[in-house]
Every structure is written in C-alpha cells, then in structure tokens.
Amino acid sequence: MNTIAERIYDFLKDFPPFSMLMKSELLAICKAIDIHYLEKDTHLFITGSPVENQFYVVKDGAIGLFRAQTNTLVDECDEGDIFGLRALMRQGDYKLSAKAIEESIVYSISSELFQQYITTNPEASKYLMSSFVSNTNYIESNQVDNNLSSENIQDFFEEQSADYSKNPVHCSSETRIKDAALLMTDKRIGSIVITEDNRPLGIITDKDLRTKIATGLISIEDSVTKIMSSPVITYPESITVAEAQIAMIKHRITHLCITKDGTPNTELTGILSEHDIIVIRENNASVLVKEIKRVNTPEQLQHIRKRAEQLLKRYIEQQIPITFVTKIISTINDSITQRLIGLCIEEMSTPPPTSFAWLAIGSQGREEQLLLTDQDNALVFNDVPENDYDKTQQYFLTLSKKINQGLNIIGFELCPANMMASNPKWCLSISQWKTQFKSWITTPDQDNLMLCSIFFDFEFVYGDANLSTTMAESIFTSIESHDIFLNFLGLNALTNPPPLSFFRQFLVERDGEHKDQFDIKARAMMPLVDAARLLILSKNMKAHNNTIVRYEKLAELEPQNKDIFLACRDAFKNLLRFRTEQGLRHNDSGRFIDLQTLSKANRLELKSTFRAVKDIQDLIQTRFKLSQFM
C-alpha cells in the first residue's frame, strides 16, 4: 500500500463528497493526487490564466480567492474546502486568483478522476451539484461587497435556467439513417431524437454521422437504431445551466433531452445542446453590463433593462438567494444610470462647472429595488463661490432633468413626490446638504423624520465619491451633538406596529384605491427597514445601507441579540422575495396584495415574518426608553 496515498485517504475520508465514496474509489483517487506545498503569498493560479484540468482541496493552511482588479478577498478556503471546481466546469480562463494566505498544503485532483469516481456516484454528485449551484460561501462574501462587477457576475451565470430548443426535431425508430440525415440538413440542426409515442429512445448527432456513416462502417439504408446513442440523458424543463454543464461532463455528451418530468418515460419537450450553453453565456448579467457601456440612447438602455427583468424572473423561479439577486439587479441598475449620466453630460453645452455626485436614495440607495418602480435620487456638487452658486445649481438642475427624463424612458417612472435631483430641494452643494441634514436632526418633526428615512439611505452611483462620503460623515457628526434625535427616530420606527389585528387578522387598507388589500411595504417591510437604520446609526456604523447587511452587522456587534437580528434579516429576505414574486406575477410594484389570491401556505409564510417585526420594535422601545415619549 502506498503510504502517502493512505495518509491522503485518512484526511479526505472525513470530508464530503469524498466521504460518500467507496474506500476502493477514494484510494484510487488518492494514489493519483498531486500535492502542492505553497509558501505564504504564493499563487496557485492567477486571474486570466487558462483553467487547469484539475480542482483543488486544502489539506493544511488557508488559500484566499482574490479579485484581481481590486485585490479584494472574495473567499477563504481552509482545511477540507474545495475550490477551482466552478472554473473547471466553465473552462476558459480563471476569473479569480488563488493565493496562499499562510503556509499551505493543497491537493489537486484531475477532471478525469472527478468524472470517473465522483460524478458517477449519485450521492457525491448530488452533494457537489448543491454546492456548485448555490456556491454559498461565494455569494455570502459578496453580500457586503459594494463593488460587484461584471467579472463577479460572470461566475454566477450558471444559476440561470437553461434556455433550450422548445421544438425538437424527432423521428421514429423505423426511419432510415439517410432520411434522418436529410431531415437534419433541411432543418439545419446538429441532432435528431428518436422517439416512440413522443418519448425519447435515443439520439443521433452530427458526430455519429461522421464517425459511423462517413467512415463506411454502417450503411445509410439501415435504421437509425443502428447508430443512435441510447438510453438518452433526460432532465426536467427547470434544468439550470450548472446542471446541464455537469451532466454533459459527467456523461461525456453534447446534448440533453428535456422531458415533462425529467425521465425518459414522459413527453419530449426540448433538446439542450452545448451550443445552447454558449448562447446563454451571451445573455447573462455580465454581458448585459458590458453591453450597457456600448449603447448610446435611453431607448437602447430600456431594452437592456427589459432583458434584466427576464433575468430577474429566472433567478426568482430558480430560488436563487435573494441577497445575490438584489446585488445583481442593483449592479445592472447602477450601470444603466452611470451610462445615462455620461450620455446626458455629453449633451450639455459645457462640461460640469465643478465635481458632483449622483446619489440613489430610498430603496434604490439600500440596493433593495428589484422591480421597476418610480425613481428616487439626489445630486450633490462641490462648493463654489457664493456668486457662482445659482449658476452652478442651474447647470446641475438642467443636467438632472435630462437624467430623470432618460430614466423615465428606460422604465423608472418619475417620482410622484418629486424626490428627484431635478427638484432644487434635492440638488444642493455639499455645504447646503450638511446644513439640511443638521436642520432635520435638530428639528425632528414628523416631516423631517420622514425625509431622514428617505435621504439617510443613499448610495453613490456616479461622479465624485468623496462628496458622498462627506455627506455621510456629516449625518453622524450632527447626531453625535444631538443624540436625542435617535429617540425621535425610534418613535418614528414604531409608527407601523406588527401588521396583525387583535384577532390575528391581516391589517388591510380600509379605503381608497387599494381597499381591502395588504400593503406589504408599509406594514411589514418598512418597520424592519426603519429599525435597522436606527440601530446602525446608533452604532455609528458607516457604509451599511442594505437592510439585510445591517442586521448581519448588528448580529456581530450584539451577540446577546443575535437571534432577534438574524430573524429580522430572514424575515426581510422572505418579504422581499414575496413582494418581487407578486410584482412579477401581476406586472406591478408588488406592494399591494389581494389576500384572497393567496394560498393558506402563503398567508402562514407572511404571518411568520411578523413576529420579527414585534421583537425588534420591543427591543427599540426598551433601548431608547420610548415609553416616556409616548
């Protein structure tokens, strides 16, 4: 027995998917494993280099996966962690760099071993599929990343549902090879499925015709059963790109049959080829972001935003983590806005008279806007001499009007409350914004508290990021000198109590256009948003605008209240997904829900989130001693 192989076996047998293999299978892998000894800061592979025909397992130490452009740590792999498998599936070049962040020992396993022993094991294959598709560590590491780029998005395209050919060409088992080839030529296709009662029996591809017919091994007068590959590999209509890639590698094939229930025993509904996977690569989030940079009109940007809506639908249908979905859609929205601003500046007769920053506010600023709702934005420009102020502001008001109108063309409707940068109230110099914030904080009446709840959640989109940072710092400075403001903000956070009546019935709208409908935004989501904002401000924590990220940060800061904060995070995730599903289903904002259309399960799912609202509001009332203010 190979002593080194035995040692490797003793290590790997405790980690999935290796723990799921038979001893003989794992020992066969261990005998062929390559061992890499890495000094600290040594690279195993770098961004842009061709993908090696292997993936890796950390034995000792730690390997960091880094984004090359910013040298940002994306994920940290330690003992037993697998990395490089996604790249192996995708092929091409590495999207991230792998570097030892301490002295490390790494095992490398070839794709041949992977195919021979792991993908052929149902339990191990299922485990890897789950790990490969969800890629939990990678997604979670990006939840707090405010600079998600098209390069990062590329690694997630596999989670889209696969767009397969819906009208597969097929023939019966009695068909002659010659006739099948003529049909393939006539239809300009590279494969034909052999069926019986519309159920797939086998498949013929161009390769079969080249290797079996053109070589003279089999006569073209024989039936298709002579050269067809059988049985076929079938999947259900919900197949993802990741599942398709793994299946094609596992079975060493280039085509998958799509059936009603994913088995060969039901109706053939489609065919998915390697070519289809390549096409899908050209219609994913990273490609959309790249296309945005090349377009020249709001109408072209509108077309891309509509394609992003289809992407959103696929992600929701595939149950992709909502934190990932919000980050992707926010990145696309920001890219669209950035391109539009650049086009609008080109239309101006002169360049901007001073530096400025375009800010998304409200739900856009929190990166929680998934559906096409009305726009909320503001503009801050650098201080100029007093004599130049009016002229400078007028320039940026004109620019903002162009931008707001362009966003309206793209699909983001004009804000009915005029919370837009084209409003002189929200297009100010940095000094004016500081004065504005201080006024709201020192005079916390109902109107000012409402404005704080909107404008305190802003996100830099375009221009001079330093102006945005300075604005944020001014908010905390003003709060520190007037901390009673937090008590008033706390009272404001309690204005929407848990949305159930004494008899545990949903509180619905009593009159107006949405009478008897449930307002999921005002009654369920905003109480969680307001609470997270208040608590993160009280901690003097900057650069955390997203509600989910805020609760995760609070859970770190207050371990004693971790359960409450994580319950709020999970409740908000569920509400955001639920609202998005409703909006996509009814082609609206998803805000107002007709409870009669919900199943009992949906109602219970909604009600389960309301406990978190009550718990966080109880915590706020106690912490800020709000009883004496009420």
GROMACS .gro file of N, CA and C in nm, residues 264-354:
model
  273
  264PRO      N    1  -3.717   0.950  -1.906
  264PRO     CA    2  -3.746   0.911  -2.045
  264PRO      C    3  -3.888   0.861  -2.064
  265ASN      N    4  -3.964   0.854  -1.957
  265ASN     CA    5  -4.098   0.794  -1.965
  265ASN      C    6  -4.209   0.894  -1.995
  266THR      N    7  -4.174   1.020  -2.013
  266THR     CA    8  -4.276   1.120  -2.044
  266THR      C    9  -4.240   1.195  -2.171
  267GLU      N   10  -4.329   1.282  -2.213
  267GLU     CA   11  -4.320   1.351  -2.342
  267GLU      C   12  -4.192   1.433  -2.356
  268LEU      N   13  -4.128   1.420  -2.474
  268LEU     CA   14  -4.012   1.502  -2.509
  268LEU      C   15  -4.060   1.645  -2.536
  269THR      N   16  -4.001   1.742  -2.465
  269THR     CA   17  -4.043   1.882  -2.484
  269THR      C   18  -3.931   1.973  -2.534
  270GLY      N   19  -3.806   1.921  -2.534
  270GLY     CA   20  -3.697   2.007  -2.580
  270GLY      C   21  -3.567   1.933  -2.591
  271ILE      N   22  -3.468   2.003  -2.646
  271ILE     CA   23  -3.332   1.949  -2.658
  271ILE      C   24  -3.236   2.061  -2.619
  272LEU      N   25  -3.136   2.029  -2.539
  272LEU     CA   26  -3.038   2.128  -2.493
  272LEU      C   27  -2.900   2.083  -2.538
  273SER      N   28  -2.832   2.169  -2.611
  273SER     CA   29  -2.701   2.134  -2.666
  273SER      C   30  -2.591   2.221  -2.606
  274GLU      N   31  -2.467   2.178  -2.630
  274GLU     CA   32  -2.352   2.260  -2.589
  274GLU      C   33  -2.361   2.399  -2.650
  275HIS      N   34  -2.409   2.405  -2.774
  275HIS     CA   35  -2.423   2.534  -2.841
  275HIS      C   36  -2.520   2.625  -2.764
  276ASP      N   37  -2.629   2.566  -2.712
  276ASP     CA   38  -2.725   2.645  -2.635
  276ASP      C   39  -2.658   2.706  -2.512
  277ILE      N   40  -2.568   2.631  -2.448
  277ILE     CA   41  -2.498   2.682  -2.330
  277ILE      C   42  -2.413   2.803  -2.369
  278ILE      N   43  -2.348   2.793  -2.485
  278ILE     CA   44  -2.267   2.906  -2.533
  278ILE      C   45  -2.354   3.029  -2.556
  279VAL      N   46  -2.473   3.008  -2.612
  279VAL     CA   47  -2.566   3.120  -2.637
  279VAL      C   48  -2.608   3.183  -2.505
  280ILE      N   49  -2.636   3.099  -2.404
  280ILE     CA   50  -2.678   3.150  -2.274
  280ILE      C   51  -2.568   3.238  -2.215
  281ARG      N   52  -2.443   3.201  -2.240
  281ARG     CA   53  -2.332   3.283  -2.192
  281ARG      C   54  -2.342   3.427  -2.243
  282GLU      N   55  -2.404   3.442  -2.360
  282GLU     CA   56  -2.416   3.575  -2.419
  282GLU      C   57  -2.540   3.650  -2.372
  283ASN      N   58  -2.618   3.589  -2.281
  283ASN     CA   59  -2.738   3.657  -2.232
  283ASN      C   60  -2.744   3.644  -2.079
  284ASN      N   61  -2.633   3.679  -2.014
  284ASN     CA   62  -2.630   3.677  -1.870
  284ASN      C   63  -2.597   3.816  -1.818
  285ALA      N   64  -2.594   3.829  -1.687
  285ALA     CA   65  -2.581   3.962  -1.626
  285ALA      C   66  -2.451   4.032  -1.667
  286SER      N   67  -2.340   3.958  -1.673
  286SER     CA   68  -2.214   4.024  -1.706
  286SER      C   69  -2.216   4.079  -1.849
  287VAL      N   70  -2.281   4.005  -1.938
  287VAL     CA   71  -2.290   4.052  -2.077
  287VAL      C   72  -2.377   4.177  -2.084
  288LEU      N   73  -2.485   4.181  -2.006
  288LEU     CA   74  -2.571   4.299  -2.006
  288LEU      C   75  -2.492   4.422  -1.960
  289VAL      N   76  -2.412   4.403  -1.854
  289VAL     CA   77  -2.333   4.515  -1.803
  289VAL      C   78  -2.234   4.563  -1.909
  290LYS      N   79  -2.175   4.469  -1.983
  290LYS     CA   80  -2.081   4.508  -2.089
  290LYS      C   81  -2.153   4.579  -2.203
  291GLU      N   82  -2.273   4.532  -2.237
  291GLU     CA   83  -2.349   4.595  -2.345
  291GLU      C   84  -2.388   4.739  -2.308
  292ILE      N   85  -2.418   4.760  -2.181
  292ILE     CA   86  -2.459   4.893  -2.136
  292ILE      C   87  -2.354   4.997  -2.173
  293LYS      N   88  -2.228   4.960  -2.162
  293LYS     CA   89  -2.119   5.055  -2.188
  293LYS      C   90  -2.111   5.094  -2.336
  294ARG      N   91  -2.177   5.015  -2.422
  294ARG     CA   92  -2.165   5.041  -2.566
  294ARG      C   93  -2.285   5.114  -2.626
  295VAL      N   94  -2.396   5.123  -2.553
  295VAL     CA   95  -2.516   5.183  -2.612
  295VAL      C   96  -2.510   5.335  -2.604
  296ASN      N   97  -2.595   5.401  -2.684
  296ASN     CA   98  -2.587   5.547  -2.697
  296ASN      C   99  -2.720   5.619  -2.679
  297THR      N  100  -2.827   5.548  -2.646
  297THR     CA  101  -2.957   5.615  -2.629
  297THR      C  102  -3.032   5.554  -2.511
  298PRO      N  103  -3.122   5.632  -2.449
  298PRO     CA  104  -3.206   5.577  -2.341
  298PRO      C  105  -3.291   5.460  -2.389
  299GLU      N  106  -3.332   5.465  -2.516
  299GLU     CA  107  -3.416   5.357  -2.570
  299GLU      C  108  -3.339   5.224  -2.571
  300GLN      N  109  -3.210   5.230  -2.605
  300GLN     CA  110  -3.129   5.109  -2.602
  300GLN      C  111  -3.110   5.058  -2.459
  301LEU      N  112  -3.097   5.151  -2.365
  301LEU     CA  113  -3.086   5.114  -2.224
  301LEU      C  114  -3.217   5.053  -2.175
  302GLN      N  115  -3.328   5.102  -2.226
  302GLN     CA  116  -3.459   5.046  -2.190
  302GLN      C  117  -3.466   4.899  -2.231
  303HIS      N  118  -3.416   4.868  -2.350
  303HIS     CA  119  -3.417   4.730  -2.399
  303HIS      C  120  -3.336   4.640  -2.307
  304ILE      N  121  -3.219   4.688  -2.263
  304ILE     CA  122  -3.135   4.609  -2.173
  304ILE      C  123  -3.204   4.590  -2.039
  305ARG      N  124  -3.272   4.694  -1.988
  305ARG     CA  125  -3.341   4.681  -1.859
  305ARG      C  126  -3.455   4.579  -1.867
  306LYS      N  127  -3.519   4.570  -1.984
  306LYS     CA  128  -3.624   4.469  -2.002
  306LYS      C  129  -3.564   4.329  -2.000
  307ARG      N  130  -3.445   4.314  -2.058
  307ARG     CA  131  -3.377   4.185  -2.053
  307ARG      C  132  -3.338   4.151  -1.909
  308ALA      N  133  -3.302   4.254  -1.832
  308ALA     CA  134  -3.269   4.232  -1.690
  308ALA      C  135  -3.392   4.183  -1.614
  309GLU      N  136  -3.510   4.229  -1.655
  309GLU     CA  137  -3.634   4.184  -1.591
  309GLU      C  138  -3.653   4.033  -1.615
  310GLN      N  139  -3.619   3.987  -1.733
  310GLN     CA  140  -3.629   3.844  -1.762
  310GLN      C  141  -3.527   3.766  -1.680
  311LEU      N  142  -3.410   3.824  -1.662
  311LEU     CA  143  -3.308   3.763  -1.578
  311LEU      C  144  -3.360   3.750  -1.435
  312LEU      N  145  -3.423   3.857  -1.386
  312LEU     CA  146  -3.481   3.856  -1.251
  312LEU      C  147  -3.584   3.745  -1.237
  313LYS      N  148  -3.670   3.729  -1.337
  313LYS     CA  149  -3.771   3.623  -1.331
  313LYS      C  150  -3.706   3.486  -1.320
  314ARG      N  151  -3.601   3.463  -1.397
  314ARG     CA  152  -3.534   3.333  -1.392
  314ARG      C  153  -3.473   3.308  -1.255
  315TYR      N  154  -3.409   3.412  -1.201
  315TYR     CA  155  -3.348   3.397  -1.069
  315TYR      C  156  -3.452   3.364  -0.963
  316ILE      N  157  -3.566   3.433  -0.968
  316ILE     CA  158  -3.672   3.409  -0.868
  316ILE      C  159  -3.729   3.269  -0.885
  317GLU      N  160  -3.753   3.229  -1.009
  317GLU     CA  161  -3.807   3.095  -1.035
  317GLU      C  162  -3.711   2.986  -0.988
  318GLN      N  163  -3.581   3.012  -1.001
  318GLN     CA  164  -3.481   2.913  -0.963
  318GLN      C  165  -3.447   2.918  -0.814
  319GLN      N  166  -3.515   3.007  -0.739
  319GLN     CA  167  -3.492   3.019  -0.594
  319GLN      C  168  -3.347   3.055  -0.562
  320ILE      N  169  -3.287   3.139  -0.647
  320ILE     CA  170  -3.152   3.188  -0.619
  320ILE      C  171  -3.160   3.277  -0.495
  321PRO      N  172  -3.061   3.273  -0.404
  321PRO     CA  173  -3.066   3.357  -0.283
  321PRO      C  174  -3.096   3.503  -0.314
  322ILE      N  175  -3.190   3.559  -0.241
  322ILE     CA  176  -3.238   3.695  -0.271
  322ILE      C  177  -3.128   3.798  -0.254
  323THR      N  178  -3.031   3.772  -0.164
  323THR     CA  179  -2.921   3.866  -0.147
  323THR      C  180  -2.837   3.876  -0.274
  324PHE      N  181  -2.820   3.764  -0.341
  324PHE     CA  182  -2.747   3.765  -0.468
  324PHE      C  183  -2.828   3.837  -0.576
  325VAL      N  184  -2.958   3.811  -0.580
  325VAL     CA  185  -3.044   3.871  -0.681
  325VAL      C  186  -3.044   4.023  -0.669
  326THR      N  187  -3.056   4.074  -0.546
  326THR     CA  188  -3.059   4.219  -0.527
  326THR      C  189  -2.927   4.282  -0.570
  327LYS      N  190  -2.816   4.212  -0.539
  327LYS     CA  191  -2.686   4.267  -0.577
  327LYS      C  192  -2.671   4.274  -0.729
  328ILE      N  193  -2.716   4.169  -0.798
  328ILE     CA  194  -2.706   4.167  -0.944
  328ILE      C  195  -2.791   4.276  -1.007
  329ILE      N  196  -2.919   4.283  -0.968
  329ILE     CA  197  -3.009   4.381  -1.029
  329ILE      C  198  -2.965   4.523  -0.995
  330SER      N  199  -2.916   4.545  -0.872
  330SER     CA  200  -2.867   4.679  -0.834
  330SER      C  201  -2.746   4.716  -0.918
  331THR      N  202  -2.659   4.620  -0.944
  331THR     CA  203  -2.542   4.647  -1.028
  331THR      C  204  -2.584   4.686  -1.169
  332ILE      N  205  -2.682   4.615  -1.223
  332ILE     CA  206  -2.731   4.648  -1.358
  332ILE      C  207  -2.796   4.786  -1.358
  333ASN      N  208  -2.879   4.815  -1.257
  333ASN     CA  209  -2.944   4.946  -1.248
  333ASN      C  210  -2.841   5.059  -1.239
  334ASP      N  211  -2.739   5.037  -1.155
  334ASP     CA  212  -2.634   5.140  -1.141
  334ASP      C  213  -2.560   5.158  -1.273
  335SER      N  214  -2.529   5.049  -1.341
  335SER     CA  215  -2.457   5.059  -1.468
  335SER      C  216  -2.540   5.134  -1.572
  336ILE      N  217  -2.669   5.108  -1.574
  336ILE     CA  218  -2.759   5.180  -1.665
  336ILE      C  219  -2.758   5.329  -1.634
  337THR      N  220  -2.771   5.362  -1.505
  337THR     CA  221  -2.772   5.503  -1.464
  337THR      C  222  -2.640   5.571  -1.497
  338GLN      N  223  -2.529   5.503  -1.471
  338GLN     CA  224  -2.397   5.561  -1.500
  338GLN      C  225  -2.381   5.591  -1.649
  339ARG      N  226  -2.425   5.499  -1.733
  339ARG     CA  227  -2.414   5.522  -1.877
  339ARG      C  228  -2.503   5.637  -1.921
  340LEU      N  229  -2.624   5.642  -1.865
  340LEU     CA  230  -2.717   5.750  -1.900
  340LEU      C  231  -2.660   5.886  -1.859
  341ILE      N  232  -2.603   5.895  -1.740
  341ILE     CA  233  -2.546   6.023  -1.695
  341ILE      C  234  -2.434   6.066  -1.789
  342GLY      N  235  -2.350   5.971  -1.829
  342GLY     CA  236  -2.243   6.004  -1.923
  342GLY      C  237  -2.298   6.059  -2.054
  343LEU      N  238  -2.407   5.998  -2.105
  343LEU     CA  239  -2.468   6.045  -2.229
  343LEU      C  240  -2.528   6.185  -2.212
  344CYS      N  241  -2.589   6.209  -2.095
  344CYS     CA  242  -2.652   6.340  -2.070
  344CYS      C  243  -2.547   6.450  -2.057
  345ILE      N  244  -2.434   6.418  -1.996
  345ILE     CA  245  -2.326   6.517  -1.985
  345ILE      C  246  -2.276   6.554  -2.124
  346GLU      N  247  -2.268   6.455  -2.213
  346GLU     CA  248  -2.224   6.482  -2.350
  346GLU      C  249  -2.321   6.576  -2.422
  347GLU      N  250  -2.449   6.572  -2.384
  347GLU     CA  251  -2.549   6.659  -2.447
  347GLU      C  252  -2.542   6.803  -2.397
  348MET      N  253  -2.482   6.824  -2.280
  348MET     CA  254  -2.473   6.959  -2.225
  348MET      C  255  -2.375   7.042  -2.308
  349SER      N  256  -2.399   7.172  -2.313
  349SER     CA  257  -2.315   7.259  -2.396
  349SER      C  258  -2.176   7.277  -2.339
  350THR      N  259  -2.162   7.259  -2.208
  350THR     CA  260  -2.031   7.273  -2.143
  350THR      C  261  -2.014   7.160  -2.042
  351PRO      N  262  -1.889   7.130  -2.006
  351PRO     CA  263  -1.866   7.028  -1.903
  351PRO      C  264  -1.918   7.078  -1.768
  352PRO      N  265  -1.936   6.989  -1.670
  352PRO     CA  266  -1.980   7.031  -1.537
  352PRO      C  267  -1.887   7.137  -1.479
  353PRO      N  268  -1.941   7.242  -1.418
  353PRO     CA  269  -1.857   7.352  -1.367
  353PRO      C  270  -1.775   7.312  -1.244
  354THR      N  271  -1.814   7.205  -1.178
  354THR     CA  272  -1.738   7.155  -1.063
  354THR      C  273  -1.772   7.007  -1.044
   0.00000   0.00000   0.00000
